[in-house]
Short mmCIF file of C-alpha atoms in Angstrom, two decimals:
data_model
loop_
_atom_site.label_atom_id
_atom_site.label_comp_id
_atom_site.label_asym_id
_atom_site.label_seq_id
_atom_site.Cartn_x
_atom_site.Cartn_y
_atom_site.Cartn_z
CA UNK A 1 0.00 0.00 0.00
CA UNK A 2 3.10 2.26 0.25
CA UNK A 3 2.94 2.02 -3.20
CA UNK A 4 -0.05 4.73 -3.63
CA UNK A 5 1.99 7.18 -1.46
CA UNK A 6 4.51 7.08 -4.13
CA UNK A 7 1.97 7.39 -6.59
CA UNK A 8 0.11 10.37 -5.28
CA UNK A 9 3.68 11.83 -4.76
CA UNK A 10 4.13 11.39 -8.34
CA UNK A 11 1.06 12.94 -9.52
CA UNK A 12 1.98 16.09 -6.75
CA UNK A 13 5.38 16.45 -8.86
CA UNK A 14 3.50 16.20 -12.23
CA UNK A 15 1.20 19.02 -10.89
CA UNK A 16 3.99 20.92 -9.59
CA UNK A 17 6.09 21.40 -13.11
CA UNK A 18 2.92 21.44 -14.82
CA UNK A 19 2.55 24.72 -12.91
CA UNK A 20 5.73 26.08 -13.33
CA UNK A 21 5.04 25.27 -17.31
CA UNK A 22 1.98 27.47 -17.25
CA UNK A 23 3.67 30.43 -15.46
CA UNK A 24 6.53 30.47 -18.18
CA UNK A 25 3.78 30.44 -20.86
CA UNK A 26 1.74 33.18 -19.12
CA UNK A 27 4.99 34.98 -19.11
CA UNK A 28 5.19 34.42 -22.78
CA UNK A 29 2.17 35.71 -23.25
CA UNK A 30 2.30 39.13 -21.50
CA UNK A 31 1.62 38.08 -18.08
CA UNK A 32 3.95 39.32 -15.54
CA UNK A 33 4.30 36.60 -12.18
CA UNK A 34 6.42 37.31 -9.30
CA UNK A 35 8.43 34.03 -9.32
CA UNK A 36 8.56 33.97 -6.00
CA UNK A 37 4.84 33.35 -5.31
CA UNK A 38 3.34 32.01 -7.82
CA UNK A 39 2.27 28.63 -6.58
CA UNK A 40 0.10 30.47 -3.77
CA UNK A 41 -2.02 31.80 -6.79
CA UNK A 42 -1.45 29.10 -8.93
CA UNK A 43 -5.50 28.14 -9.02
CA UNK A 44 -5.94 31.91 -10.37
CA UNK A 45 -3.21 31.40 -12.78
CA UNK A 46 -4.14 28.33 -14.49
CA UNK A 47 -7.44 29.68 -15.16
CA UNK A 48 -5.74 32.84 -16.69
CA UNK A 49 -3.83 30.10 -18.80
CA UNK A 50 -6.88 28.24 -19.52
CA UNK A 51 -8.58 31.50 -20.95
CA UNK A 52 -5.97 32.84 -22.71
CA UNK A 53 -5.44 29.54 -24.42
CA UNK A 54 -9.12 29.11 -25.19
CA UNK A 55 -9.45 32.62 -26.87
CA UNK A 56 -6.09 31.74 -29.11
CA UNK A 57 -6.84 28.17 -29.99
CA UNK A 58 -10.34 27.58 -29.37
CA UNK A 59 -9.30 24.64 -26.73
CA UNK A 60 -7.18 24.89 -23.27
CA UNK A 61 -3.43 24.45 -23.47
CA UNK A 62 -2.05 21.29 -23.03
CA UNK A 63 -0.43 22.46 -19.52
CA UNK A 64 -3.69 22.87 -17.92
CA UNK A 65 -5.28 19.45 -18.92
CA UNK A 66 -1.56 17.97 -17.31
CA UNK A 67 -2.73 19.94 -13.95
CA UNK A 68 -6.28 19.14 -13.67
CA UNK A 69 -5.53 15.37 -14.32
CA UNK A 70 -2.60 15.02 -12.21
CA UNK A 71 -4.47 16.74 -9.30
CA UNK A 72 -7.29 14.40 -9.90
CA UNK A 73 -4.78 11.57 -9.62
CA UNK A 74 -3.41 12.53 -6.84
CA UNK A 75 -6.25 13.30 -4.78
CA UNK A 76 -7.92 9.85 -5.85
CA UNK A 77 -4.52 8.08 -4.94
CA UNK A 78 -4.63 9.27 -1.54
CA UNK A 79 -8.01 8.60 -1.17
CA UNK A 80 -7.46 5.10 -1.58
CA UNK A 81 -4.85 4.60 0.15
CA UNK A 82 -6.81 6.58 3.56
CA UNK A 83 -9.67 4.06 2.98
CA UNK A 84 -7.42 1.00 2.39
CA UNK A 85 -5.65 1.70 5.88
CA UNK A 86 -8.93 2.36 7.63
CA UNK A 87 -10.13 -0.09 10.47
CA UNK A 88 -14.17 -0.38 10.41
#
């Protein structure tokens, strides 16, 4: 069961670069973010990404599907493993 640690810790480092990806292409795109705290905004900034990205291609950038599913993963990972180490 140790196993799904690792695997939610995965998913955590997935979401992680995933955000540092969509700060770099926010800053691409005109969008000034103080590198020092971005990740306390990073909900905020993903949805900037994600409408940016929709206007421009008609779709959300690749980045913010990454986030959202890695998130997801992790969350469900964890959730899992809490249940599977339960005692009813």
């Amino acid at each position: 069961m140790i196993i799904l640690v690792f695997i939610s810790l995965g998913f955590l480092l997935i979401a992680y670069l995933a955000s540092i990806f969509i700060v770099i292409e926010l800053n691409k795109r005109g969008v000034e973010i103080p590198k020092t705290w971005f990740n306390l905004k990073i909900v905020y900034h993903a949805h900037q990404y994600y409408k940016i990205t929709k206007l421009e291609d008609g779709k959300a950038g690749i980045w913010y599907h990454i986030w959202i599913i890695s998130l997801i993963g992790a969350l469900t990972s964890f959730t899992i493993y809490s249940f599977s180490n339960s005692s009813f």
